[in-house]
Tab-separated table of C-alpha atoms in Angstrom:
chain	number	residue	atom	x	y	z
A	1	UNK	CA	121.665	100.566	94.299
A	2	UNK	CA	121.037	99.005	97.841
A	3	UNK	CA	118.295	101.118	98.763
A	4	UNK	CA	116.468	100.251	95.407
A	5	UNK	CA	116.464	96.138	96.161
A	6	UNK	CA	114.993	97.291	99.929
A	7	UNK	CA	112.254	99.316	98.136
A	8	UNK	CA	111.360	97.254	95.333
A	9	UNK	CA	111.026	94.586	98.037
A	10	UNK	CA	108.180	96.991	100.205
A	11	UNK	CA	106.970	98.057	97.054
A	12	UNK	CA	106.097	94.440	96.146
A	13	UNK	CA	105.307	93.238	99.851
A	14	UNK	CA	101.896	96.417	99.645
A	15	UNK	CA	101.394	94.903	95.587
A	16	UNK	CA	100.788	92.025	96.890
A	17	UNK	CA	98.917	92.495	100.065
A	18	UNK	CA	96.366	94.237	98.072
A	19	UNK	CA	95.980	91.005	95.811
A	20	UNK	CA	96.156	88.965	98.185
A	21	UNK	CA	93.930	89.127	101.093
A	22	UNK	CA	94.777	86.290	102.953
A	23	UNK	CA	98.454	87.212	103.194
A	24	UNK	CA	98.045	90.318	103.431
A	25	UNK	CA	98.350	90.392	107.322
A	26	UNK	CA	101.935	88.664	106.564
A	27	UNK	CA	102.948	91.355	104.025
A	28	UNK	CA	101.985	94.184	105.578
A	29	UNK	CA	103.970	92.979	108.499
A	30	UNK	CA	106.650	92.047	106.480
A	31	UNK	CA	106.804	95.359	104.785
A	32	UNK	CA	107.301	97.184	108.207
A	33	UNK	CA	110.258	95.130	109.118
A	34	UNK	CA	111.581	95.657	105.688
A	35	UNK	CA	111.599	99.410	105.961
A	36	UNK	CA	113.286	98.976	109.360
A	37	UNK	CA	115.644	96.920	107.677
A	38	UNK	CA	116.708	98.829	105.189
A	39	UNK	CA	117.391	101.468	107.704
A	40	UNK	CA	119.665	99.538	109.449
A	41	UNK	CA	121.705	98.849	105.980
A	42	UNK	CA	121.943	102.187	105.295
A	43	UNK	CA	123.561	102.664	108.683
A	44	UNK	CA	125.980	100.094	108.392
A	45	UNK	CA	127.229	101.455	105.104
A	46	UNK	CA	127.348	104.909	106.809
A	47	UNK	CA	129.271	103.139	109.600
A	48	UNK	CA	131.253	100.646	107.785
A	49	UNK	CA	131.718	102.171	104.432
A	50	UNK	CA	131.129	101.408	100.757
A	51	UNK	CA	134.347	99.528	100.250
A	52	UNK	CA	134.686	96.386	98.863
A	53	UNK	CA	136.330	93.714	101.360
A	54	UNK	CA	138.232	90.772	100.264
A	55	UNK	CA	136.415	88.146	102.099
A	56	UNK	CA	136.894	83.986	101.782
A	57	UNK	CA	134.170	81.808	100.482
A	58	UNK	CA	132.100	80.866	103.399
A	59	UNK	CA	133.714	83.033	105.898
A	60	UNK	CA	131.011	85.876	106.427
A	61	UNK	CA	130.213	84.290	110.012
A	62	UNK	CA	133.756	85.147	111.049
A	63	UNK	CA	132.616	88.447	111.045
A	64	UNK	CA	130.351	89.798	114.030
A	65	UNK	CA	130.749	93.347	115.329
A	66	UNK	CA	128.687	93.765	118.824
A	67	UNK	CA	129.720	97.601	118.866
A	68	UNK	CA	127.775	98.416	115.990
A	69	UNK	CA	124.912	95.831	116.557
A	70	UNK	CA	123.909	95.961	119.943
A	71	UNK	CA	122.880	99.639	120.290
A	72	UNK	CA	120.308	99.235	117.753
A	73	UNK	CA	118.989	96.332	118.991
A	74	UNK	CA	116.383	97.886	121.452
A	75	UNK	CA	114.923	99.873	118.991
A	76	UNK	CA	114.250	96.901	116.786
A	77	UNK	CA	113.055	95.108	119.336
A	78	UNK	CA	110.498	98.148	120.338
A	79	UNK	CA	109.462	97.923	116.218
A	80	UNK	CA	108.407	94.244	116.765
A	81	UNK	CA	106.417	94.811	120.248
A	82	UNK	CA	104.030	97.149	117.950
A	83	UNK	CA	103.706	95.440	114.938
A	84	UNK	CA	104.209	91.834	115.361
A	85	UNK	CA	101.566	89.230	116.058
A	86	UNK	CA	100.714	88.655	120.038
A	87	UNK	CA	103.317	85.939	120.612
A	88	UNK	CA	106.093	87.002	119.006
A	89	UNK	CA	105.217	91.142	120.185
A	90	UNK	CA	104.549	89.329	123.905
A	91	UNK	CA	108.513	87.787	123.537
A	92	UNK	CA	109.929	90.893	121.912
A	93	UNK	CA	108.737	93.005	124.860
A	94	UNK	CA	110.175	90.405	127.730
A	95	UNK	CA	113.549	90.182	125.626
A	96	UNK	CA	113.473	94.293	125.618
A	97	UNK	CA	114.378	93.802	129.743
A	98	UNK	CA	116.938	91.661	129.210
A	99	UNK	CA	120.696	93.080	129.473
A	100	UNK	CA	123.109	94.025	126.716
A	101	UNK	CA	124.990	91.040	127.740
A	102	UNK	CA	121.658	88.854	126.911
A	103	UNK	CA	121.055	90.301	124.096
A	104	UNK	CA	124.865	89.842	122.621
A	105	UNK	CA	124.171	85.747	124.281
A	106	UNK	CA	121.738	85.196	121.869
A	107	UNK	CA	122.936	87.256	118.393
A	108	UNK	CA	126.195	85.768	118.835
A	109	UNK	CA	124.880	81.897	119.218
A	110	UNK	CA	122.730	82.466	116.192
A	111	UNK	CA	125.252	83.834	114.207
A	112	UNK	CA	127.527	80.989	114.679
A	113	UNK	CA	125.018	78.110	114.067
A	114	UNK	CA	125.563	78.951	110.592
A	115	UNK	CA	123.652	75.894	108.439
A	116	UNK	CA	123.744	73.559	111.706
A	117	UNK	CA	121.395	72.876	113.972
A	118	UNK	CA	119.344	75.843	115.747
A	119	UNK	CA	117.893	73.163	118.402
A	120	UNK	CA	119.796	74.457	121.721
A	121	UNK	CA	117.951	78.178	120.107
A	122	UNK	CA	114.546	79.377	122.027
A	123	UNK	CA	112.270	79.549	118.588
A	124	UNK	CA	111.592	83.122	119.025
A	125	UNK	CA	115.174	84.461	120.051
A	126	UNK	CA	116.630	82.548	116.598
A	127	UNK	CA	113.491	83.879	114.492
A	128	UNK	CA	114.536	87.653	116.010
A	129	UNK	CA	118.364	87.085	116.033
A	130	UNK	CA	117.647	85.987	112.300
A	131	UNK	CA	115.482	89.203	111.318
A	132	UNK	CA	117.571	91.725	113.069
A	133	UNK	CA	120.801	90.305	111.598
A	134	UNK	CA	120.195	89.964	107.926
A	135	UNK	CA	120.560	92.994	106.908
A	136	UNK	CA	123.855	92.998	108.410
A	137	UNK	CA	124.889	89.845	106.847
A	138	UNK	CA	123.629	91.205	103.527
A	139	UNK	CA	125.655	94.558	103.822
A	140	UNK	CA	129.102	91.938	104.627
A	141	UNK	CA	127.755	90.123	101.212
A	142	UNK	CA	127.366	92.935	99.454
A	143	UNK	CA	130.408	94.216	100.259
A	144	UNK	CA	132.742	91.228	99.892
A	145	UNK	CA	135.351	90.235	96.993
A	146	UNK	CA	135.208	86.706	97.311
A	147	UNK	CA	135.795	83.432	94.010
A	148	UNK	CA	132.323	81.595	93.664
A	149	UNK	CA	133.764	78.549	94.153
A	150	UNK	CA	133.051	75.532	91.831
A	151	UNK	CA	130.212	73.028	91.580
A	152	UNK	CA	126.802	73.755	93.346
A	153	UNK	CA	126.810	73.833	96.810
A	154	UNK	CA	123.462	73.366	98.547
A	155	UNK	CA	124.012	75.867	101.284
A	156	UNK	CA	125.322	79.253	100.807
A	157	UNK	CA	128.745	79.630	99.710
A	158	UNK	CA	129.115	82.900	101.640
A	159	UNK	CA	127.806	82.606	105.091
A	160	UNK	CA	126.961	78.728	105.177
A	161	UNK	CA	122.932	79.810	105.391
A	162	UNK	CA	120.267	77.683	103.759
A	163	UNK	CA	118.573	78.479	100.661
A	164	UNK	CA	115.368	80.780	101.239
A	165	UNK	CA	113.971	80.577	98.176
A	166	UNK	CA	114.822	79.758	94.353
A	167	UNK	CA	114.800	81.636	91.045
A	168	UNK	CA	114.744	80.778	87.478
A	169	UNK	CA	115.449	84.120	85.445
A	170	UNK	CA	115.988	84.837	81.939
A	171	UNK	CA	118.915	83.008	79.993
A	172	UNK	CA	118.131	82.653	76.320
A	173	UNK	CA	115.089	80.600	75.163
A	174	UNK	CA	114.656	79.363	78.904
A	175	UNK	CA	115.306	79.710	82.785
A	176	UNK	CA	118.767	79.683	84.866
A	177	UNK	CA	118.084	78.168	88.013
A	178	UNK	CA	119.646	79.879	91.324
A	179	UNK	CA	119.090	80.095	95.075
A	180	UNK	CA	119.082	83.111	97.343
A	181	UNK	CA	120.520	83.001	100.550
A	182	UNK	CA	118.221	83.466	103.910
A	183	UNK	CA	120.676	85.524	105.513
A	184	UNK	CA	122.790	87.262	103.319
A	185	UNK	CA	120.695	87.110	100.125
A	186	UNK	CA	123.735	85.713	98.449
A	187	UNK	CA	122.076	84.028	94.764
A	188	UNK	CA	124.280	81.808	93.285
A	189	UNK	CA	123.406	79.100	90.746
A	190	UNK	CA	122.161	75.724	91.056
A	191	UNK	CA	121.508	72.987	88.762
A	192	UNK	CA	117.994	72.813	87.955
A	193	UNK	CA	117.142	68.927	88.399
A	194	UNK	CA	118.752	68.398	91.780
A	195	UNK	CA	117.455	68.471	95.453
A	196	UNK	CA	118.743	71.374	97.321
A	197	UNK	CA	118.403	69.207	100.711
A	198	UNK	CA	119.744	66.345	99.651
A	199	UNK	CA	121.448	66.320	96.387
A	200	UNK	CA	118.431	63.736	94.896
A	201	UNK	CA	119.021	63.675	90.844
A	202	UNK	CA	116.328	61.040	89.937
A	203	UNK	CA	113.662	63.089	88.047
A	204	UNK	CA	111.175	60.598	89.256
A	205	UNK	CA	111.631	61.474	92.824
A	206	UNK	CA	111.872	65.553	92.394
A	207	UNK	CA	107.660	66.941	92.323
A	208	UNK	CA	106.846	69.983	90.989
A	209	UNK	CA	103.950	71.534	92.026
A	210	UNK	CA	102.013	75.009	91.010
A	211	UNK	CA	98.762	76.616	91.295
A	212	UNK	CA	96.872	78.653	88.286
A	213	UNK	CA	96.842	81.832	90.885
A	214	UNK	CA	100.386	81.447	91.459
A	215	UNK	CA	101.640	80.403	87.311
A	216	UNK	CA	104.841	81.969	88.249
A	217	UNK	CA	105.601	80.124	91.746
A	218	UNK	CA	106.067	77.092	92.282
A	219	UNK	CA	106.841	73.681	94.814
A	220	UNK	CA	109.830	72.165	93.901
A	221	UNK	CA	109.615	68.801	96.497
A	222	UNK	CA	112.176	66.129	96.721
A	223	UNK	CA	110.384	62.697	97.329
A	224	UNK	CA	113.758	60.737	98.782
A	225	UNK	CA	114.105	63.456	101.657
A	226	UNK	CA	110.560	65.009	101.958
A	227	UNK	CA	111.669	68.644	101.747
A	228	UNK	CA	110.328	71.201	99.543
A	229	UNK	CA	111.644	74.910	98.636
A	230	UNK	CA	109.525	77.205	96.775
A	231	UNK	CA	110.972	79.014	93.293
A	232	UNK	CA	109.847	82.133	91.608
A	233	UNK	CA	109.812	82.271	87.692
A	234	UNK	CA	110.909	85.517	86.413
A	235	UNK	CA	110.515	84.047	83.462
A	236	UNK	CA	106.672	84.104	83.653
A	237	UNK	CA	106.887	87.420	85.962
A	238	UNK	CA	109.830	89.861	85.565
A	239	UNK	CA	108.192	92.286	88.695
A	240	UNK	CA	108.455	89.215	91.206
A	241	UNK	CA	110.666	90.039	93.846
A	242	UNK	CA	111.301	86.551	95.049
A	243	UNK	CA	111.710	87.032	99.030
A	244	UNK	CA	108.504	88.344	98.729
A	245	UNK	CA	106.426	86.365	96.187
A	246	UNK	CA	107.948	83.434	98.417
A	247	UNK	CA	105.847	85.096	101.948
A	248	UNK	CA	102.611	85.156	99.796
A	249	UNK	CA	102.215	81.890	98.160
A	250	UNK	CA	100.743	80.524	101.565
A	251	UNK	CA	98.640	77.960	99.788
A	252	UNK	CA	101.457	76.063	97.777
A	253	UNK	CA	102.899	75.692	101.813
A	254	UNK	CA	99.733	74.526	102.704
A	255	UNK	CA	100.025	71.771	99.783
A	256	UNK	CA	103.329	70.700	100.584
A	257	UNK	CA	102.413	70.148	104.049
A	258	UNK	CA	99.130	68.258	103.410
A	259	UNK	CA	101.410	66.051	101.116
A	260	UNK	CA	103.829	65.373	103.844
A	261	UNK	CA	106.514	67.565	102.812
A	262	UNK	CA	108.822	69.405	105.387
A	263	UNK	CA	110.245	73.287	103.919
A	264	UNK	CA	113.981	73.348	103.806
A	265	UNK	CA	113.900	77.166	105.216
A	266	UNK	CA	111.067	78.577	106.679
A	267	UNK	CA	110.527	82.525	105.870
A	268	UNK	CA	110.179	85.541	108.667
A	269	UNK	CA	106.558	84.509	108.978
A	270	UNK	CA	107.419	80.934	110.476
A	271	UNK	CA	105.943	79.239	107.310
């Protein structure tokens, strides 16, 4: 079962490349570090097991293992000199000299910023911390016995993460509304007329924006807060994987900028 979700999301990442040409430099790059990814989840389950693990609602940050993170650390780090973009390889290869005792530093401040503030985080060493780690935090998720608890809570109920992305899927004659977790792909469900930032309920003050290329994504932006998340309508497109549909909508981001909206999470690709 885990293997499938990491292939269906590389599957879709090359789909859409080849539809998309101008974010098709994004996929493809995206699709790399997925496959590396889901290499890593494979050996944590190896490592860790396939048990289930009675875990508390937003506790998952309590759990950091250095002895089974750091030694695979430098050859992520190698992946990312050879495929990322010149920046980001240029950083990747600096950090690569760095000590173990660095490189645990900067996983371990990440890990416990949780929803707060990154700000005291070099840009690059939270955007690596963050791609190296998820799959780890999605193995604890996956692997946790834990009570949704009640209401909707705006941030991950796991690990404390902000939403990534949202999804309306099937639920009889219309859409369920949830959000998906940018650490530990955690969905749970959300109301649909709210502000995920916020909490806004005034219809009046919640924009929805879409684009005929896109019918099945589209800008959900709050006008009290100025934030925006993007959502992905199974409902139009059952094959939409929505990490992915999310990294290839650039022009809706493009929109919501030029309208003076801020994204509540931005993706691997720093949009």
């Amino acid at each position: 079962m885990s293997s499938r979700k990491w292939d269906a999301r590389v599957q879709r990442a090359g789909e859409l490349a080849a539809v998309h040409p101008f974010a098709a430099e994004g996929l493809r790059f995206y699709e790399r570090l997925a496959r590396f990814q889901k290499s890593l989840y494979s050996e944590f389950e190896v490592a860790c097991g396939r048990s289930k693990v009675a875990r508390a609602s937003g506790a998952l940050r309590r759990e950091f293992d250095p002895f089974l993170l750091l030694p695979r650390f430098a050859s992520f780090l190698s992946l990312i000199v050879q495929i990322a973009p010149s920046p980001l390889s240029h950083f990747a290869g600096e950090l690569g000299e760095q000590s173990d005792g660095h490189w645990r530093e900067i996983l371990e401040r990440f890990w416990d910023a949780g929803s707060g503030s990154l700000a005291s985080i070099e840009p690059a060493e939270a955007l690596l911390s963050w791609i190296f780690l998820q799959p780890y935090a999605e193995y604890l998720a996956d692997y946790a016995e834990w009570r949704v608890p009640n209401g909707t809570p705006s941030v991950c109920p796991l690990c404390g993460s902000k939403p990534q992305v949202g999804a309306l899927r099937p639920e009889g004659d219309g859409g369920k509304r949830s959000l998906i977790c940018s650490l530990c792909a955690t969905e749970w469900e959300y109301r649909r007329i709210v502000c995920p930032a916020c909490g806004e309920e005034d219809v009046h003050k919640l924009a929805v924006y879409s684009a005929k290329e896109f019918s099945h994504v589209r800008v959900e932006a709050c006008d009290a807060c100025h934030s925006y998340i993007k959502t992905v309508d199974l409902t139009k497109d059952g094959h939409a994987v929505p990490v992915v549909d999310e990294l290839a909508t650039i022009p809706l981001n493009l929109w919501a900028t030029e309208h003076g909206y801020l994204k509540l999470q931005s993706n691997f690709l720093g949009i």
